PDB file of C-alpha atoms in Angstrom:
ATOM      1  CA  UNK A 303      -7.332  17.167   9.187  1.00  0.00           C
ATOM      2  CA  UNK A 304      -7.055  14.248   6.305  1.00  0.00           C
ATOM      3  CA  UNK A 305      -4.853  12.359   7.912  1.00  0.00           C
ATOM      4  CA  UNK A 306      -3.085  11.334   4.422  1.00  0.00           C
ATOM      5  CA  UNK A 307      -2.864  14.941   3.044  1.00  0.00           C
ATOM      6  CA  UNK A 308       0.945  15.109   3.399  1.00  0.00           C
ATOM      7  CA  UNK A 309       1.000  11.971   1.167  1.00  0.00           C
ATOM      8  CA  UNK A 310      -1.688  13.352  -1.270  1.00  0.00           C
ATOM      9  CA  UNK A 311       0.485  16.942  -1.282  1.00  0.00           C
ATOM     10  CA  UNK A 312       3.383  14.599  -2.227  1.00  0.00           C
ATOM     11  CA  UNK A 313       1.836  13.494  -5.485  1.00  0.00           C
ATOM     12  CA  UNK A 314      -0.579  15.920  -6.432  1.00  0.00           C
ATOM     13  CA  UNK A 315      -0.267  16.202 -10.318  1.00  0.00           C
ATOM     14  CA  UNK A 316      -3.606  15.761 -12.065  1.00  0.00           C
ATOM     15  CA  UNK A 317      -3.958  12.178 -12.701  1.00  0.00           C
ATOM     16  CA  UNK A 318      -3.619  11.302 -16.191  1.00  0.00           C
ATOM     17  CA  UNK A 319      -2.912   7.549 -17.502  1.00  0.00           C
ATOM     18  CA  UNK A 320       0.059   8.040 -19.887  1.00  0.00           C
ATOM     19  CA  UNK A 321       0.436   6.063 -22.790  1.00  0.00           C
ATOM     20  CA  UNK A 322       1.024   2.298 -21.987  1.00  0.00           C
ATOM     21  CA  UNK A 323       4.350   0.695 -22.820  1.00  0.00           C
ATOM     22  CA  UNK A 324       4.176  -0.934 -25.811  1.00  0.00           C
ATOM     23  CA  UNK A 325       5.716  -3.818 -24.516  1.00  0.00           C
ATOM     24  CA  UNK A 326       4.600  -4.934 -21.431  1.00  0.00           C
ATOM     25  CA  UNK A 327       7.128  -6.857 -18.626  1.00  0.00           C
ATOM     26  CA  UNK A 328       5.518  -6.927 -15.118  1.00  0.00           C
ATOM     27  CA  UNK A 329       8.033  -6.209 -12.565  1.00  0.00           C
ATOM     28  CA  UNK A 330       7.214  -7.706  -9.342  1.00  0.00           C
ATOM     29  CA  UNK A 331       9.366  -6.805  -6.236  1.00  0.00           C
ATOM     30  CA  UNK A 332       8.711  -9.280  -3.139  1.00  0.00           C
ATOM     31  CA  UNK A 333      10.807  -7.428  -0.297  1.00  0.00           C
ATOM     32  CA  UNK A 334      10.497  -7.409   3.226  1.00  0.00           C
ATOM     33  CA  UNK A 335       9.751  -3.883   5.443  1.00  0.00           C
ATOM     34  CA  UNK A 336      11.946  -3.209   8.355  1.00  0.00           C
ATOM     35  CA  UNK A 337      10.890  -0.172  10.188  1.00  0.00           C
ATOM     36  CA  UNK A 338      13.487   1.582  12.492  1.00  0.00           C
ATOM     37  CA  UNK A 339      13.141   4.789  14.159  1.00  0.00           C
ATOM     38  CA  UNK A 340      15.462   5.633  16.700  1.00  0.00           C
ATOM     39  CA  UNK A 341      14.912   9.081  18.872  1.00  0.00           C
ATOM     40  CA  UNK A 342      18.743  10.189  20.140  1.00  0.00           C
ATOM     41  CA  UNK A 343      17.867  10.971  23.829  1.00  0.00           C
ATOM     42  CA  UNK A 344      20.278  10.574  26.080  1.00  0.00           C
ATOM     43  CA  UNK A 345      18.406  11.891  29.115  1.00  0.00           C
ATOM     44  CA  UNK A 346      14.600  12.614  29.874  1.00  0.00           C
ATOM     45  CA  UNK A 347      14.750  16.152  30.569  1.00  0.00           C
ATOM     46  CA  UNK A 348      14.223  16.779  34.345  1.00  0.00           C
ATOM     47  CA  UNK A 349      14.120  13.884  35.629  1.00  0.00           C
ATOM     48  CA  UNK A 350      17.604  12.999  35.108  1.00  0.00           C
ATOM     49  CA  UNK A 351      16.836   9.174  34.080  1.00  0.00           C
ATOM     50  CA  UNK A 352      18.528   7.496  30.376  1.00  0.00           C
ATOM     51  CA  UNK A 353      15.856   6.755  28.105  1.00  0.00           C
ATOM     52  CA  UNK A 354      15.707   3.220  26.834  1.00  0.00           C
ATOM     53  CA  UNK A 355      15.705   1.645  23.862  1.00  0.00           C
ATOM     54  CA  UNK A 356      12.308  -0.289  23.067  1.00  0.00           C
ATOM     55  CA  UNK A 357      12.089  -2.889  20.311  1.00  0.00           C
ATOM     56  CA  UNK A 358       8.528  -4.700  19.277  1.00  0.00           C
ATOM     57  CA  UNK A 359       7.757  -6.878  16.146  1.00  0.00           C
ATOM     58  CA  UNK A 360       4.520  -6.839  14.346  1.00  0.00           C
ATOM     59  CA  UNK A 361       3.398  -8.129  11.031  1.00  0.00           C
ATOM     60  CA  UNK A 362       0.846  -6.566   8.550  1.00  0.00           C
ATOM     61  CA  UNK A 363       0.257  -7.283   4.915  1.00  0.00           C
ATOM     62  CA  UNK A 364       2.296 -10.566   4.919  1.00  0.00           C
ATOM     63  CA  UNK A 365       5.358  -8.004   6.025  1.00  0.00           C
ATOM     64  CA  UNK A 366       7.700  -8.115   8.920  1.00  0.00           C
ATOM     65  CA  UNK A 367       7.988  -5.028  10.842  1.00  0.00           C
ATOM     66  CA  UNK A 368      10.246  -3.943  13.241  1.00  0.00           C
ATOM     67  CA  UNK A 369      10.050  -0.921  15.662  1.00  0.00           C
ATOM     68  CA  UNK A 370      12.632   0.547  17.528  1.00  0.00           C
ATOM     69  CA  UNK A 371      12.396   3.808  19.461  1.00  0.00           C
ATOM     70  CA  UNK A 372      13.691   5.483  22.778  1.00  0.00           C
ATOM     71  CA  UNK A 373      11.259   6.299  25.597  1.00  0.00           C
ATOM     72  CA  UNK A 374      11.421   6.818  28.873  1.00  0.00           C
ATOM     73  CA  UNK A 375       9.896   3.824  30.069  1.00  0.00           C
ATOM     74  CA  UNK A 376       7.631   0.848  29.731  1.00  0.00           C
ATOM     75  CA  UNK A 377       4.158   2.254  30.101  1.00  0.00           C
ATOM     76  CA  UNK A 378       5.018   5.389  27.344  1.00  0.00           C
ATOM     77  CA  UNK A 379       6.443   3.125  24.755  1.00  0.00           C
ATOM     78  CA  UNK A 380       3.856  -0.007  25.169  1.00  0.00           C
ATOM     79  CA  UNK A 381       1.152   3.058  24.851  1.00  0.00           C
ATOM     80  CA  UNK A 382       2.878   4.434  21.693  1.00  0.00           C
ATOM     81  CA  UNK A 383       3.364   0.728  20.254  1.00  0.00           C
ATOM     82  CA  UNK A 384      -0.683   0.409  20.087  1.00  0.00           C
ATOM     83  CA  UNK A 385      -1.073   3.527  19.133  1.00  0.00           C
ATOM     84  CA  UNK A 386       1.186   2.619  15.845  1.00  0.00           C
ATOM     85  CA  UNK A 387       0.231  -1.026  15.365  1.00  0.00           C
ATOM     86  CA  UNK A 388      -3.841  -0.092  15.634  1.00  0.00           C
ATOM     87  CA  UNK A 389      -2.785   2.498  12.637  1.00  0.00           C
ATOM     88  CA  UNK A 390      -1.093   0.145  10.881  1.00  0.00           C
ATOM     89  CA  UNK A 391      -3.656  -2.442  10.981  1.00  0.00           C
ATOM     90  CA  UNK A 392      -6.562  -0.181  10.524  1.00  0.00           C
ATOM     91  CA  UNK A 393      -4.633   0.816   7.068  1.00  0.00           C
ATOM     92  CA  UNK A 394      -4.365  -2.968   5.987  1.00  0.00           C
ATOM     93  CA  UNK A 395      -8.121  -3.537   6.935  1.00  0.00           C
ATOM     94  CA  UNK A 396      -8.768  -0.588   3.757  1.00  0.00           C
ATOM     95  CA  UNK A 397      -6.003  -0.899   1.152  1.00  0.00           C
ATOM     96  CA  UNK A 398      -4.387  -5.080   1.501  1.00  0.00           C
ATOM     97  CA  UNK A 399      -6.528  -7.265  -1.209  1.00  0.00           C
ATOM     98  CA  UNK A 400      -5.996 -10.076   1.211  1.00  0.00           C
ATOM     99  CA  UNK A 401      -8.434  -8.882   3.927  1.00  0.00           C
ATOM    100  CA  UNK A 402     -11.952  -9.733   3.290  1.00  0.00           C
ATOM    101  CA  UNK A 403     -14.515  -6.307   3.206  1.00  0.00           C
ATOM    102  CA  UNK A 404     -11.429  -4.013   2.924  1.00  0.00           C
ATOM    103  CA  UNK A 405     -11.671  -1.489   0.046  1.00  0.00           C
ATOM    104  CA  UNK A 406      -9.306  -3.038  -2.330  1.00  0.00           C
ATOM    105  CA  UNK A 407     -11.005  -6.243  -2.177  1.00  0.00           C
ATOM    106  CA  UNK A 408     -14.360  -4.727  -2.521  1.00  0.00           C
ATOM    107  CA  UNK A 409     -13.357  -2.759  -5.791  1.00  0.00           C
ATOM    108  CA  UNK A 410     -11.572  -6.030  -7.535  1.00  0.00           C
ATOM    109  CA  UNK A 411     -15.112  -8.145  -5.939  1.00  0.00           C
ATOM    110  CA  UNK A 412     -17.529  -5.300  -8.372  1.00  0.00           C
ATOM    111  CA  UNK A 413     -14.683  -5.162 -11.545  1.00  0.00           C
ATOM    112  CA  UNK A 414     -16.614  -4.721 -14.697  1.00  0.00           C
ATOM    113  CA  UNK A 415     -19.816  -4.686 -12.463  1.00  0.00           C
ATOM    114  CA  UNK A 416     -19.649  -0.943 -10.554  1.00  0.00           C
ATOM    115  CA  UNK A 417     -17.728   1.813  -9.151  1.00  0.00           C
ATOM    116  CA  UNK A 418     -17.574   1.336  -5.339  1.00  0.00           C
ATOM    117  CA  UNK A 419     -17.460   4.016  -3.007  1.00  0.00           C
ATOM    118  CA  UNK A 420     -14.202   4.425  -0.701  1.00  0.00           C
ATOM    119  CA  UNK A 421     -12.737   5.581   1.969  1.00  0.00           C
ATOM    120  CA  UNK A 422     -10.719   8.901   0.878  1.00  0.00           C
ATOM    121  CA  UNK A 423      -7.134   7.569   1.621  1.00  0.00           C
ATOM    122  CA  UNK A 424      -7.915   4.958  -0.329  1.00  0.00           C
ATOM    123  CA  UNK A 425      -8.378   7.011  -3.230  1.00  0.00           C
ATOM    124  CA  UNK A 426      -5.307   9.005  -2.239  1.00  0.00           C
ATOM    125  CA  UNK A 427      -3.235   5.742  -2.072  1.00  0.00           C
ATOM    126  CA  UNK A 428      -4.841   4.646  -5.594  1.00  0.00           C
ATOM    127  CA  UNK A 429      -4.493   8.179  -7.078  1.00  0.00           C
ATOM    128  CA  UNK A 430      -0.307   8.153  -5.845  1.00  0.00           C
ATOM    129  CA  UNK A 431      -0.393   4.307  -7.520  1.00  0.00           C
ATOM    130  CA  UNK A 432      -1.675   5.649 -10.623  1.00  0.00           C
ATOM    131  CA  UNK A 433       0.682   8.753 -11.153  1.00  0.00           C
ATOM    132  CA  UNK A 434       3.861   6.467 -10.734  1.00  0.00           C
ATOM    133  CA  UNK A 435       2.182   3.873 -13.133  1.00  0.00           C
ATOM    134  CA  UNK A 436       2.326   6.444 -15.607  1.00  0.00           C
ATOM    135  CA  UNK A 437       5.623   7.753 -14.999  1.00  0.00           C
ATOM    136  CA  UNK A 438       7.356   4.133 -15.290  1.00  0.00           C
ATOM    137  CA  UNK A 439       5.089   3.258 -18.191  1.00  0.00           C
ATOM    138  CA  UNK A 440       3.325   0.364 -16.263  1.00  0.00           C
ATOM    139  CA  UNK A 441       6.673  -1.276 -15.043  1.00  0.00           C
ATOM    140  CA  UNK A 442       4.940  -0.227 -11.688  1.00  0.00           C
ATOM    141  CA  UNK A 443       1.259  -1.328 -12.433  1.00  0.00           C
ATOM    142  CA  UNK A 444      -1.548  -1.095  -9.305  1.00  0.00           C
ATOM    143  CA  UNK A 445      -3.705  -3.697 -11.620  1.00  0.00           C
ATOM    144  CA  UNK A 446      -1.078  -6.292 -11.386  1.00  0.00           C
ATOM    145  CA  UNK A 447      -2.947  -8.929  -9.335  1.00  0.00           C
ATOM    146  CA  UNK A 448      -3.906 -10.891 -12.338  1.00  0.00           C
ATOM    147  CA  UNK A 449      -0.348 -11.861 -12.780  1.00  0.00           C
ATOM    148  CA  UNK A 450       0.691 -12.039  -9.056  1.00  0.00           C
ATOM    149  CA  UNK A 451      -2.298 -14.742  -8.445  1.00  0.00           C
ATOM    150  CA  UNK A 452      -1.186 -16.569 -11.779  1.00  0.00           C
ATOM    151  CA  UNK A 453       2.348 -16.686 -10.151  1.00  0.00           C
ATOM    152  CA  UNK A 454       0.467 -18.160  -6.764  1.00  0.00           C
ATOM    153  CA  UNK A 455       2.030 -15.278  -4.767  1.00  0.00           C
ATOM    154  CA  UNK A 456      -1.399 -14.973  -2.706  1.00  0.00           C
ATOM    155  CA  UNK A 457      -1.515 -18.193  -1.512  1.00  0.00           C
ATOM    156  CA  UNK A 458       1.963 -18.591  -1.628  1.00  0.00           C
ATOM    157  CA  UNK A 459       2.126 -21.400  -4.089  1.00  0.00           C
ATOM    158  CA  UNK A 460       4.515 -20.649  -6.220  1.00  0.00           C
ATOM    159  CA  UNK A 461       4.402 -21.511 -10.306  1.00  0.00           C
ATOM    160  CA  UNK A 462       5.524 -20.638 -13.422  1.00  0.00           C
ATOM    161  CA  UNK A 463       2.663 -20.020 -15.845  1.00  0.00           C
ATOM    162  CA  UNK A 464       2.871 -21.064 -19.460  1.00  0.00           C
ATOM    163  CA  UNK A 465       3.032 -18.435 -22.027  1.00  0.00           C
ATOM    164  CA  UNK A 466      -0.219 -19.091 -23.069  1.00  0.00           C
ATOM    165  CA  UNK A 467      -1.493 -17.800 -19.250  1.00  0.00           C
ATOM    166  CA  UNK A 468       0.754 -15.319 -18.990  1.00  0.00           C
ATOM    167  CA  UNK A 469      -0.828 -13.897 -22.961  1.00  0.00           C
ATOM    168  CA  UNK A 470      -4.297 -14.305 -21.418  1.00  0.00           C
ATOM    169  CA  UNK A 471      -4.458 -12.029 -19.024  1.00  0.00           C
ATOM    170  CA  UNK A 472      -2.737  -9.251 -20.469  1.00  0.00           C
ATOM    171  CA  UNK A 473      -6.279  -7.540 -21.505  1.00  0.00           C
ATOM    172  CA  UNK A 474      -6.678  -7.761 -17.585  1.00  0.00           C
ATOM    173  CA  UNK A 475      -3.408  -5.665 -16.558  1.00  0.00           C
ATOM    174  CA  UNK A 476      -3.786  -2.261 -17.719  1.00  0.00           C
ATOM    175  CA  UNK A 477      -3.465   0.901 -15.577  1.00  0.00           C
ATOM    176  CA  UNK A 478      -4.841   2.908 -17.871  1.00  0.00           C
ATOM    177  CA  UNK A 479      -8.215   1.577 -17.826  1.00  0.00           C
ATOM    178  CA  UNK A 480      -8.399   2.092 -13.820  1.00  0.00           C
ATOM    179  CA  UNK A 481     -10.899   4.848 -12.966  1.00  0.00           C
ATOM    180  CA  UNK A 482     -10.629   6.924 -10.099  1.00  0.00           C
ATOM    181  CA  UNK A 483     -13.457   9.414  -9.412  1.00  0.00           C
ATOM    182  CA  UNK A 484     -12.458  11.689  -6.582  1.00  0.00           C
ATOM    183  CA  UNK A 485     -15.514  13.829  -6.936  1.00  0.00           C
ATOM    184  CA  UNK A 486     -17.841  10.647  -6.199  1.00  0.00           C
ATOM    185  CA  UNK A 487     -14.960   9.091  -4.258  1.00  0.00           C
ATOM    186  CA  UNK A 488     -15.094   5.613  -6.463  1.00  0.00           C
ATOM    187  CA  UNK A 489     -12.548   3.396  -7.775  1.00  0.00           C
ATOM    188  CA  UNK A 490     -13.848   1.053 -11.243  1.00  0.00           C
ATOM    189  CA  UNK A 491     -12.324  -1.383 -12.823  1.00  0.00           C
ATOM    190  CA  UNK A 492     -14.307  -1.681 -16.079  1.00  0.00           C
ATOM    191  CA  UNK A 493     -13.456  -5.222 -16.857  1.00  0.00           C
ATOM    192  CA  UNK A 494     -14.861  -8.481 -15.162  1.00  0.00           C
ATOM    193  CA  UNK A 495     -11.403 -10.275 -14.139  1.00  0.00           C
ATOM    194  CA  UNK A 496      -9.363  -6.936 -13.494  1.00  0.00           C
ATOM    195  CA  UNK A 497      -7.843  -6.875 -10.050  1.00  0.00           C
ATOM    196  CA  UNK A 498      -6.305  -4.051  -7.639  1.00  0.00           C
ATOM    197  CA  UNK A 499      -3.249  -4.364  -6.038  1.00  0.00           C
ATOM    198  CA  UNK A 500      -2.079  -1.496  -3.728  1.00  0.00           C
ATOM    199  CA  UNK A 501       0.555  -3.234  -1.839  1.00  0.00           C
ATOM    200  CA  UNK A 502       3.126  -1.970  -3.676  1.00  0.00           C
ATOM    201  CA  UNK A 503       2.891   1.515  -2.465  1.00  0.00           C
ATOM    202  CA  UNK A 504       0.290   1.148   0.819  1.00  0.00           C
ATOM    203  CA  UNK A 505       3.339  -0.251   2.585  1.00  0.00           C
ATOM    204  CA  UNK A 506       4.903   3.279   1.835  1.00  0.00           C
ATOM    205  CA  UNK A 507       2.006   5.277   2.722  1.00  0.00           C
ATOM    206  CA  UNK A 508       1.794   2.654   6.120  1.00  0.00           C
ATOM    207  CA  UNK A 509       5.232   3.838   7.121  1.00  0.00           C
ATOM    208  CA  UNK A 510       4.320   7.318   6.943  1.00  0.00           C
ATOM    209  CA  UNK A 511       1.468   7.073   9.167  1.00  0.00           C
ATOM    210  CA  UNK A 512       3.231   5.485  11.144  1.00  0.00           C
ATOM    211  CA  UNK A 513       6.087   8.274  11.405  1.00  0.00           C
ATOM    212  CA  UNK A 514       3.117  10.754  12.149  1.00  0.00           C
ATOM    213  CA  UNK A 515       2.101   8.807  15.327  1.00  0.00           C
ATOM    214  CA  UNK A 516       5.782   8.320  16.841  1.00  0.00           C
ATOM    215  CA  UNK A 517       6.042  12.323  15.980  1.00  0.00           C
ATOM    216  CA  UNK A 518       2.818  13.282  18.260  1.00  0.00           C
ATOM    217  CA  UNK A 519       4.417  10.818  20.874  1.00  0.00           C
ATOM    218  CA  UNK A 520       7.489  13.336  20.523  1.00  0.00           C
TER     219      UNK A 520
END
């Protein structure tokens, strides 16, 4: 079974670019994830013993997460915590921009060269990123990077372009010219300079794969 069809089921209206804004005003939202999922068990049934409460930290795509959860004791929940934290990280090693080889960065390394093949939640991720571009007229934009690495928000040195940078690379930013093949499972962008940024909504789709494991755990 996909193991993102639930997400893909979630948003799957043909994908059509809508009409860009005519004005466009990059929002960019830099917020912190907190994860919490707390299982009300009182008692382990049969064996008579509370359940604890477990808490571990982990950070993925320069986020902070926390995990809470109630198991019955140290061996379960350190077994569940590695099951979630290998899913999270294998997510970040296809869809963060940041990690070298992962999809994302692959795509944005071939823009205006060649579509590049992917792995299918990728394109599910992408085709979900798309959809709500459309919907909020590119105030949520997946081809933002151009302005988030003019900003220095990769590298984390922070600047204020002029607006003679900021007019530059508006060619660059443009949902609508991101193409997503699902037939030949490829992502394009058709202009050399264009770059993908998933982050926005991977961290969404993270947190629901990580639901999924903590629900087979029970």
């Amino acid at each position: 079974m996909n193991p993102g069809s639930d997400f893909a089921d979630r948003h799957n209206q043909k994908i059509q670019a809508p009409r860009k804004r005519k004005v466009l005003g990059p929002v960019l939202f830099v917020a912190g994830l907190l994860i919490i999922v707390g299982a009300a068990i009182d008692m382990i049934s049969g064996g008579g013993s509370p359940a604890k409460m477990h808490h571990y930290y982990h950070t993925a795509m320069d986020t902070a997460i926390e995990l809470q959860f109630n198991a019955a004791g140290l061996a379960q929940a350190e077994a569940v915590k590695s099951d979630l934290f290998a899913e999270v990280d294998r997510l970040e090693r296809l869809l963060s921009r940041s990690a070298s080889g992962s999809d994302v960065d692959r795509v944005n390394a071939k823009a205006g060269v060649s579509p590049v093949s992917v792995d299918d939640e990728t394109l599910t991720v992408a085709e979900a990123a798309l959809k709500y571009a459309g919907l909020s007229e590119g105030a949520f934009d997946p081809t933002i990077a151009p302005f988030l690495d003019q900003w220095g928000f990769l590298g984390q040195q922070f600047r204020v372009p002029s607006p003679a940078q900021i007019e530059a690379l508006f060619p660059l930013v443009d949902y609508t010219l991101l193409e997503i093949d699902r037939a030949r499972g490829t992502i394009y962008l058709p202009a050399a300079g264009m770059s993908l940024d998933l982050g926005g909504i991977a961290k969404g789709y993270i947190v629901d794969r990580g639901l999924a494991v903590l629900a087979r755990a029970g």
